[in-house]
Each structure stands twice: as C-alpha cells, then as structure tokens.
Short mmCIF file of C-alpha atoms in Angstrom, two decimals:
data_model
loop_
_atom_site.label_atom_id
_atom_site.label_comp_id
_atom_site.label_asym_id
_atom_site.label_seq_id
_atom_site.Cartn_x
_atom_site.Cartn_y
_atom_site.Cartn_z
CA UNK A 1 2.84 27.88 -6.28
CA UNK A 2 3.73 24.99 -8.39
CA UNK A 3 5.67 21.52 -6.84
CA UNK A 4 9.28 21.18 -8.08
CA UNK A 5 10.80 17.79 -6.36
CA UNK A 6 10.62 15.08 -4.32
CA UNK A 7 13.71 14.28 -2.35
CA UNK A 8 14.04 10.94 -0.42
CA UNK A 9 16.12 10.02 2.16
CA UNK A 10 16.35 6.38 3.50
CA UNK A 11 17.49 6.66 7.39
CA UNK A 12 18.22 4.40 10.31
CA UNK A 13 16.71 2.79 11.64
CA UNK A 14 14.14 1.34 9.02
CA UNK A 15 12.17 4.83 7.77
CA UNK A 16 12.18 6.26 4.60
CA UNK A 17 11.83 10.76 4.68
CA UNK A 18 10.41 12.62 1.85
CA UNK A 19 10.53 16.34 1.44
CA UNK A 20 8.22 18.08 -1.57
CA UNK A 21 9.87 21.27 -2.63
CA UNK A 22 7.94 24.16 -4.37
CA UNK A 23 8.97 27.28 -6.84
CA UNK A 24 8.24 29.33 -3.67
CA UNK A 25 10.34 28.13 -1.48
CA UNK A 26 7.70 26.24 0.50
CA UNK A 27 8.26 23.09 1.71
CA UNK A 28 6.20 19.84 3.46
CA UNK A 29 7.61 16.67 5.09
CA UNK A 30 6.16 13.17 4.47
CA UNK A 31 7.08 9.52 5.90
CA UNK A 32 6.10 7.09 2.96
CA UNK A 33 7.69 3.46 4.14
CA UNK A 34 6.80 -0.18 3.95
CA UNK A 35 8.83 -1.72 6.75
CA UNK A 36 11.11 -4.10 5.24
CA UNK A 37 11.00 -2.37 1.38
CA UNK A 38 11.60 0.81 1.68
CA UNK A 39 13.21 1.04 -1.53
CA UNK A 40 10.27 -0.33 -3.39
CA UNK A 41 8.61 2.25 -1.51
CA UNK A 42 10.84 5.13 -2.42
CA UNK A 43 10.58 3.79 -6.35
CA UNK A 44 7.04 4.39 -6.12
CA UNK A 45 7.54 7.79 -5.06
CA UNK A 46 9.36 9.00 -7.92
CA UNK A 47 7.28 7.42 -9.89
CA UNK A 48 4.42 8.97 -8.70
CA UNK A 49 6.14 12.19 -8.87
CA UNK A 50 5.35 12.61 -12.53
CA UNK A 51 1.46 13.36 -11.36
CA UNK A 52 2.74 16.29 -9.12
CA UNK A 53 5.98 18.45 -10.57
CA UNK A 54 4.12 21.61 -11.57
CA UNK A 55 0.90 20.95 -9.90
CA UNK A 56 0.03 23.27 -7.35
CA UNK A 57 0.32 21.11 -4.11
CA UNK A 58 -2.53 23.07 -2.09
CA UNK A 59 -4.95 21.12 -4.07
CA UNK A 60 -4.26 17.98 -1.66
CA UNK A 61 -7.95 15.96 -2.75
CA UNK A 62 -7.02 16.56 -6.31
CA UNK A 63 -3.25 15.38 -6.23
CA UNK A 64 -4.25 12.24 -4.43
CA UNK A 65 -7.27 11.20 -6.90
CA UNK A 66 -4.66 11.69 -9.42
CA UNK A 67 -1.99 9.54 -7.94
CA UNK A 68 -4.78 6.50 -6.62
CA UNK A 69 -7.23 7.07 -9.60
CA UNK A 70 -4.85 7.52 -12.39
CA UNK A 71 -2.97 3.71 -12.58
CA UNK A 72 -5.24 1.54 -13.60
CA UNK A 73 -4.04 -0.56 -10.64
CA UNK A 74 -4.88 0.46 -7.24
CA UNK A 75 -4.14 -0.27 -3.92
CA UNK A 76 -1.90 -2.61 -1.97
CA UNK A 77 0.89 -1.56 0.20
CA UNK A 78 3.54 -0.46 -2.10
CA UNK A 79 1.20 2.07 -3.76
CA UNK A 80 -0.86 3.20 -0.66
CA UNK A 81 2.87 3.61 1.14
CA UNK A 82 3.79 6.13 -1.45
CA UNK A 83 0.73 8.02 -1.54
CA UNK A 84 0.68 8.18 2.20
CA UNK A 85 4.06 9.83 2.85
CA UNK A 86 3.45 12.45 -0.11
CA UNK A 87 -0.25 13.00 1.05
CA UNK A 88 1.39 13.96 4.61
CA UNK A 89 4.01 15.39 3.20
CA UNK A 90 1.40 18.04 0.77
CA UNK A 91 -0.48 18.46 4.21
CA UNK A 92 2.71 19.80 5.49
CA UNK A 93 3.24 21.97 3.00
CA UNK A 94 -0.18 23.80 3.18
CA UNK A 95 -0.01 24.13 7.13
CA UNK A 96 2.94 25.97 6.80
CA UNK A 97 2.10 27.86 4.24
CA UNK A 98 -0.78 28.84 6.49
CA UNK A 99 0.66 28.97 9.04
CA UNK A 100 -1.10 27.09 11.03
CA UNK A 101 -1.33 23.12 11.97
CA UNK A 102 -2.80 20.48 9.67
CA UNK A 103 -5.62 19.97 12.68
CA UNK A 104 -6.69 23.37 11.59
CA UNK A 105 -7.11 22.72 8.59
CA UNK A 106 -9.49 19.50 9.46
CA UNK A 107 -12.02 21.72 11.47
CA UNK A 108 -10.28 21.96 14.66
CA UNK A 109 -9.03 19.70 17.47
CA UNK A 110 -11.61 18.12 19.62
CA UNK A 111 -8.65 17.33 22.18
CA UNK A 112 -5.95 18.62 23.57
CA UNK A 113 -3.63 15.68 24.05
CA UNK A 114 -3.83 12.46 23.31
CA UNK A 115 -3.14 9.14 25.73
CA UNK A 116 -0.20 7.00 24.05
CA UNK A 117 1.18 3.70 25.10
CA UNK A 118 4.51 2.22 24.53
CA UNK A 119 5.79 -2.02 23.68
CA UNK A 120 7.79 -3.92 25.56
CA UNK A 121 8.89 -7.35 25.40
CA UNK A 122 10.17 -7.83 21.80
CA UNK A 123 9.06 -9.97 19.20
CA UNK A 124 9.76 -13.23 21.27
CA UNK A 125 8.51 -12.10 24.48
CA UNK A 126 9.84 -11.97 27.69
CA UNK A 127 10.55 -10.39 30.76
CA UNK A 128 7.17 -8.49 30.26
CA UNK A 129 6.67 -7.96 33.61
CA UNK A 130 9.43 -5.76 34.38
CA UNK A 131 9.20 -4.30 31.21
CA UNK A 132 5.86 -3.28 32.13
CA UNK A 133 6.30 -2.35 35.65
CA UNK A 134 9.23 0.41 34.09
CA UNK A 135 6.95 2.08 31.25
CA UNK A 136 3.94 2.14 34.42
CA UNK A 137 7.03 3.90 36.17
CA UNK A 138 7.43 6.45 33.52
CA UNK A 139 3.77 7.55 33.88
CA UNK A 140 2.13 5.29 31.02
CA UNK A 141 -0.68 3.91 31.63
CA UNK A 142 -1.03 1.31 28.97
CA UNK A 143 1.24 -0.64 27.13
CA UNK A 144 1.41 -3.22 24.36
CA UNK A 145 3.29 -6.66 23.94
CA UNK A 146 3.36 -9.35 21.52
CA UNK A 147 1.18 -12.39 22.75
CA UNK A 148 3.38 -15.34 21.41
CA UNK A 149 6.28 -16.04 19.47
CA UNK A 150 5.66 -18.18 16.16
CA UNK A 151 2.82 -20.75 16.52
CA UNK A 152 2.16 -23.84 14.05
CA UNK A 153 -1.39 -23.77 12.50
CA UNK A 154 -2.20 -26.48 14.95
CA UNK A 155 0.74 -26.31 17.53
CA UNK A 156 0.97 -27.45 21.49
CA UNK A 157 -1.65 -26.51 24.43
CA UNK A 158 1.66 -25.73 25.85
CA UNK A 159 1.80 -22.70 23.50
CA UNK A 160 -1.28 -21.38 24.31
CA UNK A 161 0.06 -21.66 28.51
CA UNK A 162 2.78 -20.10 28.12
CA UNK A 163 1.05 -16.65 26.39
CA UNK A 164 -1.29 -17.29 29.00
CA UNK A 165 1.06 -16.74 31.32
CA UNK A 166 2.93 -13.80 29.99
CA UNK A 167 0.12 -12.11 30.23
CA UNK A 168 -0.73 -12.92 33.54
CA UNK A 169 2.55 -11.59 34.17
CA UNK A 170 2.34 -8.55 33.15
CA UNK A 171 -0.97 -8.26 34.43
CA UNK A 172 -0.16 -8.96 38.10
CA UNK A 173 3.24 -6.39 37.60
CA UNK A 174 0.89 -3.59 36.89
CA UNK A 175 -2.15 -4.54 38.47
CA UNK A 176 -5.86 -3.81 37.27
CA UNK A 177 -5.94 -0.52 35.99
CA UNK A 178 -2.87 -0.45 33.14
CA UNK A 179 -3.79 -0.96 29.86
CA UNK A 180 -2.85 -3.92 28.36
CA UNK A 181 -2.71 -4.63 24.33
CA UNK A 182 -1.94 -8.20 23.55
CA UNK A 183 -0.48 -8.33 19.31
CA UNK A 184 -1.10 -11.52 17.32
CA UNK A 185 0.86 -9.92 14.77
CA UNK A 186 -0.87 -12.39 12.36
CA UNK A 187 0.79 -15.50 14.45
CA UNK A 188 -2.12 -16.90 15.57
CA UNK A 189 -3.77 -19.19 12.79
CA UNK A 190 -7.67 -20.08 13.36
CA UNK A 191 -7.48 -23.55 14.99
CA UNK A 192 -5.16 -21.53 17.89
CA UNK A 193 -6.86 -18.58 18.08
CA UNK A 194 -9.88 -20.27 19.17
CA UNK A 195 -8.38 -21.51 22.27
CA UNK A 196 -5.75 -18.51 23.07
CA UNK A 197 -8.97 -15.76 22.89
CA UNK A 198 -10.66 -17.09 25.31
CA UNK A 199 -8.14 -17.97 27.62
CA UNK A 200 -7.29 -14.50 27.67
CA UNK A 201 -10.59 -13.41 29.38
CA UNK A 202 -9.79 -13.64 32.56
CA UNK A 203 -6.83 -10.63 32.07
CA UNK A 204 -9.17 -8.48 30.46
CA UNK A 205 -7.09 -6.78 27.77
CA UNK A 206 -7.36 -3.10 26.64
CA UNK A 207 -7.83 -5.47 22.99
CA UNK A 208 -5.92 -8.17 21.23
CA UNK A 209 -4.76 -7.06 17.77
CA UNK A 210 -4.38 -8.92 14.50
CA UNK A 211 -5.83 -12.03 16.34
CA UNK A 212 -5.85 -13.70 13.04
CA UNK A 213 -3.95 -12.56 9.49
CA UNK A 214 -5.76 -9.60 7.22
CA UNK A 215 -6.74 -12.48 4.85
CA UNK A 216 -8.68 -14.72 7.57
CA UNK A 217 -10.65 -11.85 9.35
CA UNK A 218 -14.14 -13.32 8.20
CA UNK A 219 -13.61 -16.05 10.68
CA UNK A 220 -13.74 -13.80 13.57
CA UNK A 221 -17.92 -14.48 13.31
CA UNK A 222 -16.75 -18.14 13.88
CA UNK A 223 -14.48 -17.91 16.64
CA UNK A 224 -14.47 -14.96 18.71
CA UNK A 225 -18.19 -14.48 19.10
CA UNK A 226 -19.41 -13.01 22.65
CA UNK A 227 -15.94 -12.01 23.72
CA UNK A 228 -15.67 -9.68 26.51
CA UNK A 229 -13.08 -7.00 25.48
CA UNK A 230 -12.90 -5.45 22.23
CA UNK A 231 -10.31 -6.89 19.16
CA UNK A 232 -8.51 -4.67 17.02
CA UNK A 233 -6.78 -4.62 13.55
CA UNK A 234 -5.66 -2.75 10.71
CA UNK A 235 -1.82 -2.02 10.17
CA UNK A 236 -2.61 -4.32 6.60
CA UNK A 237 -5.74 -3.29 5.36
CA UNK A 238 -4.01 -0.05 2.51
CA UNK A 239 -8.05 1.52 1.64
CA UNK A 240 -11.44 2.89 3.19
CA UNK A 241 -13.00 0.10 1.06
CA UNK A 242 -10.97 -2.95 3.25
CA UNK A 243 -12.10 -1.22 6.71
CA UNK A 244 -15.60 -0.72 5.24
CA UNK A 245 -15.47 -4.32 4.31
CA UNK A 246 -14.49 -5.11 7.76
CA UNK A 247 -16.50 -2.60 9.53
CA UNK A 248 -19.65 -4.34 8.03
CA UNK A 249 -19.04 -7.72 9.36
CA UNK A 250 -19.63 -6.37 12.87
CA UNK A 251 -16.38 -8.24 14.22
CA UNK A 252 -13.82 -5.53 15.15
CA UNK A 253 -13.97 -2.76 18.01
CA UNK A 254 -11.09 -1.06 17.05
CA UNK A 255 -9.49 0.20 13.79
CA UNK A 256 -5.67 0.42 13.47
CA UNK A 257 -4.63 2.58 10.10
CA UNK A 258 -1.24 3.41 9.33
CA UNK A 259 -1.14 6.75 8.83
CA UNK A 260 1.99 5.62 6.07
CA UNK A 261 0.46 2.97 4.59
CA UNK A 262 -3.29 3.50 4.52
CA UNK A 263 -3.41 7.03 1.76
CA UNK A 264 -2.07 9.11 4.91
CA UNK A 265 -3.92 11.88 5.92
CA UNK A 266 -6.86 12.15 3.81
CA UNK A 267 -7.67 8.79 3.56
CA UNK A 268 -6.68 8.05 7.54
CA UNK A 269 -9.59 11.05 8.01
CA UNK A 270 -12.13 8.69 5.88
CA UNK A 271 -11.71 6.01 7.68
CA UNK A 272 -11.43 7.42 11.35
CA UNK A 273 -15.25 8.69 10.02
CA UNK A 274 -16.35 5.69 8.44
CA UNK A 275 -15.14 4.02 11.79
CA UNK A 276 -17.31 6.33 13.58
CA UNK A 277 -20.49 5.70 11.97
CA UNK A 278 -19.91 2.06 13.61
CA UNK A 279 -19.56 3.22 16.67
CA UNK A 280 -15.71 2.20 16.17
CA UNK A 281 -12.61 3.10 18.25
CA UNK A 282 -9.59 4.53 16.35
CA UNK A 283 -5.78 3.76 17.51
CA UNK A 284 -3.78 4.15 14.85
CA UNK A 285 -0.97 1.87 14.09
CA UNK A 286 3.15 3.78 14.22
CA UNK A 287 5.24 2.09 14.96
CA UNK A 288 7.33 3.83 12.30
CA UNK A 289 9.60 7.72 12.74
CA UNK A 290 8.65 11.21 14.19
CA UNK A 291 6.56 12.30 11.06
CA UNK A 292 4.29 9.05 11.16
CA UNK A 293 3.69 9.68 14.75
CA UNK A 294 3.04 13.79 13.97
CA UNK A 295 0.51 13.01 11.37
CA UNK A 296 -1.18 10.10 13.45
CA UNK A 297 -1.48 13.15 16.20
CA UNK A 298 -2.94 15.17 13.61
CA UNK A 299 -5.38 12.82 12.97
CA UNK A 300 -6.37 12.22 16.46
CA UNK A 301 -6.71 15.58 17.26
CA UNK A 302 -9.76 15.36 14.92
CA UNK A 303 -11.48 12.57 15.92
CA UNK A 304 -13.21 12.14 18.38
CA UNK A 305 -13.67 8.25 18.14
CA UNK A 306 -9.49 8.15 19.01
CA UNK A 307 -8.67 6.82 22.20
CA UNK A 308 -5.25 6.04 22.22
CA UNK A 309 -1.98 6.30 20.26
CA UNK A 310 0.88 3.54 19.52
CA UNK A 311 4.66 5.32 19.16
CA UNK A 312 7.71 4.46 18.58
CA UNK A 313 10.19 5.24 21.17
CA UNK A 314 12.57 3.07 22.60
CA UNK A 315 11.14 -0.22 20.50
CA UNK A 316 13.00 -3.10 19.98
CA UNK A 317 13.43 -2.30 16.16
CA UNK A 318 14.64 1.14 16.86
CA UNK A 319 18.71 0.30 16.63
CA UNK A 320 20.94 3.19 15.46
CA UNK A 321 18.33 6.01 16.05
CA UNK A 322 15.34 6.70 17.53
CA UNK A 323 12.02 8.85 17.15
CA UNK A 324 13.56 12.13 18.76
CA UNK A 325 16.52 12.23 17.09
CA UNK A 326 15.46 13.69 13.58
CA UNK A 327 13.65 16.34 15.34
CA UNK A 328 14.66 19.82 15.59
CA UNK A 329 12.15 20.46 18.31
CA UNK A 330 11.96 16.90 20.41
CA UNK A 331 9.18 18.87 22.53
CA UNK A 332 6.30 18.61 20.01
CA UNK A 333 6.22 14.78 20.71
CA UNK A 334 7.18 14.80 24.16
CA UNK A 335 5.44 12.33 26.39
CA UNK A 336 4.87 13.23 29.68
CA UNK A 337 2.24 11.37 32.26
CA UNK A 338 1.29 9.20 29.55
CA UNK A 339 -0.11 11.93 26.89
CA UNK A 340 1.61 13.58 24.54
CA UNK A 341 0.41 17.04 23.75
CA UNK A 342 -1.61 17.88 19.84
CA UNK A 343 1.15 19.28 18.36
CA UNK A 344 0.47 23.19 17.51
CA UNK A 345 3.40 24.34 15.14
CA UNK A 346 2.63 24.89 11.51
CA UNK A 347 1.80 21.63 8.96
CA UNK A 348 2.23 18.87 10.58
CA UNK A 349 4.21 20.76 14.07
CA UNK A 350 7.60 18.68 13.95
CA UNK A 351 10.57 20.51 12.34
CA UNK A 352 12.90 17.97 10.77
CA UNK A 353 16.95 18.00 11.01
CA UNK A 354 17.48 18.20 7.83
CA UNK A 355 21.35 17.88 7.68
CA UNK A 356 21.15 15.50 9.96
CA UNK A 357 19.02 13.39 7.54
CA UNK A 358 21.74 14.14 5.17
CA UNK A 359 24.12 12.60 7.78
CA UNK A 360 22.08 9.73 8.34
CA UNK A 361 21.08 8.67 4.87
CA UNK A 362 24.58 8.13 4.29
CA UNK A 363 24.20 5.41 6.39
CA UNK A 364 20.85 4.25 5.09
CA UNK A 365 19.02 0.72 6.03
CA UNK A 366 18.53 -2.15 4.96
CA UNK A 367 16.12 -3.47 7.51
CA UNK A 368 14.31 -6.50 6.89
CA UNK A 369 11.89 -8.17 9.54
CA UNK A 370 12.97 -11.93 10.67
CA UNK A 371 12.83 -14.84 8.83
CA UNK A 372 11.09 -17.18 11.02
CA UNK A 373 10.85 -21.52 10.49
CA UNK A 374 8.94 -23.96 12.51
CA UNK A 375 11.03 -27.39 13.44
CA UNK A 376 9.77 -28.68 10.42
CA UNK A 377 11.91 -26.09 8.03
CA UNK A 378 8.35 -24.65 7.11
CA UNK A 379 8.36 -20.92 7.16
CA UNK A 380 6.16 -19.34 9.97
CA UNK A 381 4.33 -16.14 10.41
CA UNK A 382 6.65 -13.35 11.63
#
C-alpha cells in the first residue's frame, strides 16, 4: 500500500480536515489546525506531503521521524500542527485497515469511557452561574470558564474581585461537588497572578490553567508555591521535550496537549507517559472539531493517568457548525451523564461526511481570535 494524496478542506467554523488517500483505496482522517492560521497550517501540509506520496503509511513512527527529523528546523506550532493532523490522520488509516480502533493498536483501553466537561461563559465572562447550573442540568459534572477578561501587567485589585467573584458564582450555582476549571488563557501576567491564585483557594478549583503565558512558566516556583489544588497547562507547549522541561520543574499537576498541535497521536502517547512517570494528570486540550476530540478519546482510552476530557460542543467559537455536524455517526461522541463512551469503530471510530465537507469548504473560514487593547491603545493578551 503506498500513500497517494493529501486533500484539505478548510470548514466552519475555524477547523481545517485532511484526508490521506492510498493506491488501495484505503483511507485515514486527520484534523491538523492552528486556530487562527489555518491556512499556514494547511501550507505546511502539502508541504510535508512530499515525505509521504509513495510511502507506505502503516509505517506511522517512520513517516513522522521523517516529517519532524528531516527539516533542519523543528518544532513550533505551524510544523507540529501539520504533523499532528497527518499523524492522526495515518493512525486512521491503519485502524481501518485493521479493522479495528486506534486504542487497539496502543495495547488496549484501560477505560471504558471517559468523564468530559464542557465551557461556558465566553471569553469575557459572564452569566457563569446559569451557564453552569444548565451544563450541571445536562448531567456534567464539571465545567470550565475563563477566569478574567484582559488584565494589565499590573492592573486594579478591582480586577482580581471581580474573577473572584465569578467564581464564587458559579461555585455557589453548582455547589461543592461540580468540577470547576478556572482558564488564564495566558491573561494573567506575574505581578496579578500572585494575588488572583490565592484568592482562588477558598473555591477550590478542579485546576486553574495557563495561570501565566508558556514563556513565564518558570515563575510558577516563585508564585504559586504550596497551593492547594493542582494548576494545569499545555495547549502551547508543540514537543515531549517542552513538557519534559516543564515536568522537571515540579510546578504543574496537570498536562494539557493538543492532540492537533502537539505531533498528534504518537507524540500525545509520549507525553501522556512521560507525564506519568511524574505522577502527572493528563486532560487534553480540544477545543477544536469531531476528529480532534476522536483522537484525544483515543488517547485517553490508553492512559491511565487521564482524568478528564475538554470538547467542543456548543462553545462560544462554534458559529456556523458544530462538533456533530461533520459526523456520519454523531453517536461515537455522544455525551451522556457526563462521559462519553471510547469510541470502538475502526481508526479513529468517527466516520466523516464527506460531501458535506465538500459543502462546507465552500464556505471555508477565516476565523481569527480577538484583537484585544488595554485603555492605553497597548495590545493585551487575548
């Protein structure tokens, strides 16, 4: 069996498909996508693609030492992107051609579904109390919101109050026993951090992700020592050497790949191990389409340091289309009582519409996260 093309399909409401096609007929899915340049993305694709027409895509190790190995420069989101997507996509491929799913493949699931947890609030947020109180409703039993709108590297007390109290909020709408996941998203700069971590205590979150930027983590020693629920981060960091890095420095509790950022699959399954030999949650970061969220599953189902799942569904980016929608059979990532089930059809267990990509990609996107300025006209963390 030898690889013939990569097609690529940019679709609302911010994803970016890829189908690898073989002389056999045999086919795998892959999501590689960079929110906000998925068309740099999709170049790096094709250009990878001159490492895999007429390789034979069962070799999956091989293929991606190629692609990561063979450019002198490595690394970074663009590149990891593209390798992630085809990665999940060559995964795929060999499932099906088996016959049987990509957890299979890995040694075997040591679970049989997998807790998830949905956002509300949206990137400013508010009303998270009846947000949270409806996604409790629908049988969740953790959720995640953004802690703070933008913040000044030294801003207002005020600031810190008022994601105080949104959390409080939420907290006393879903009482002791809901999850709670409180983002950063980067927002919080050192001097602020300080203060807004340990006012948070007293809520005791599930874990507060991206409490500083990728690039400032090695002041988490400085600033967050002898906290009392675990931090989390990871979405940013493209390699197994940048969580090893981390992992060292003692500071995190939980790691966050992106299954289409971080190498996909085979990488995602080095670092969910390196994780592990830290003693190391993993909750993998999606909030991206249905074959992210089918290859995160894939990965949880093999590791047994997982603990929870991020998706998609119903977020405030998703405008146009959602999760479901590209799906064939919606059932493989249905959510019910707060799990969703390890998906069990062949590669990675979700069949994609494929005309309806067609239909879609017609459409395209060309999503692009917020611009964001402080009073001043300075530009602030989004």
């Amino acid at each position: 069996m030898k690889i013939t093309r990569l097609k690529t399909w940019q679709v609302p409401p911010r994803w970016l498909f890829l189908k690898i096609e073989t002389d056999e007929g045999c086919y795998g899915w892959g999501e590689p996508v960079i929110e906000g340049r998925a068309a740099t993305v999709e170049a790096a694709v094709h250009e990878l693609s001159d490492y895999l027409v007429g390789q034979d895509p069962h070799r999956i190790e091989h293929l991606w030492n190629t692609m990561y190995r063979a450019g002198f420069y490595r690394g970074g989101p663009i590149l990891m992107s593209a390798i992630a997507g085809i990665d999940q996509a060559l995964w795929d491929l060999k499932g099906r051609d088996l016959g049987v799913p990509v957890h299979q493949l890995l040694g075997g699931a040591v679970r049989d579904r997998m807790r998830m947890y949905a956002w509300t609030g949206g990137d400013r947020p508010s009303d998270v109390g009846a947000g949270a109180r409806a996604l409790v409703e629908r049988g969740f039993t953790a959720f995640k919101m953004n802690g703070t709108p933008e913040l000044q590297i030294v801003d207002s007390h005020r600031k810190v109050d008022e994601a105080v109290a949104r959390v409080a909020e939420a907290r006393d709408a879903v009482g002791p026993d809901v999850g709670i996941g409180i983002d950063f998203h980067g927002r919080v700069h050192r001097p602020m951090a300080k203060a807004l971590l340990r006012e948070l205590e007293p809520f005791h979150p599930m874990f507060v992700e991206e409490p500083v930027a990728p690039e400032h983590l090695p002041c988490l020693k400085q600033i967050a020592g002898g906290l009392g629920y675990p931090l989390a981060t990871g979405e940013r960091l493209h390699t197994r050497f940048a969580f090893r890095d981390l992992l060292a420095d003692g500071m995190i509790d939980i790691v966050q790949p992106d299954l289409s950022h971080c190498g996909g699959i085979s990488e995602g399954l080095k670092i969910a191990a390196l994780a592990s030999a830290f003693d190391v949650a993993l909750a993998p970061h999606c909030p991206l389409g249905p074959l992210t969220l089918a290859t995160s599953l894939q990965l949880d189902a093999v590791s047994h340091n997982a603990f929870i799942q991020e998706q998609s569904m119903g977020i405030h980016y998703n405008q146009d289309n959602d999760v479901l929608d590209y799906l064939v059979n919606e059932s493989a990532l249905a959510i019910e009582d707060g799990f969703c089930a390890i998906p069990q059809g062949p590669g990675l267990g979700v069949e994609i519409d494929e005309a309806f990509v067609e239909e879609r990609a017609n459409v395209g996107h060309r999503w692009r996260n917020p611009v964001w300025t402080h009073e001043d006209g300075s530009i602030a963390e989004w």
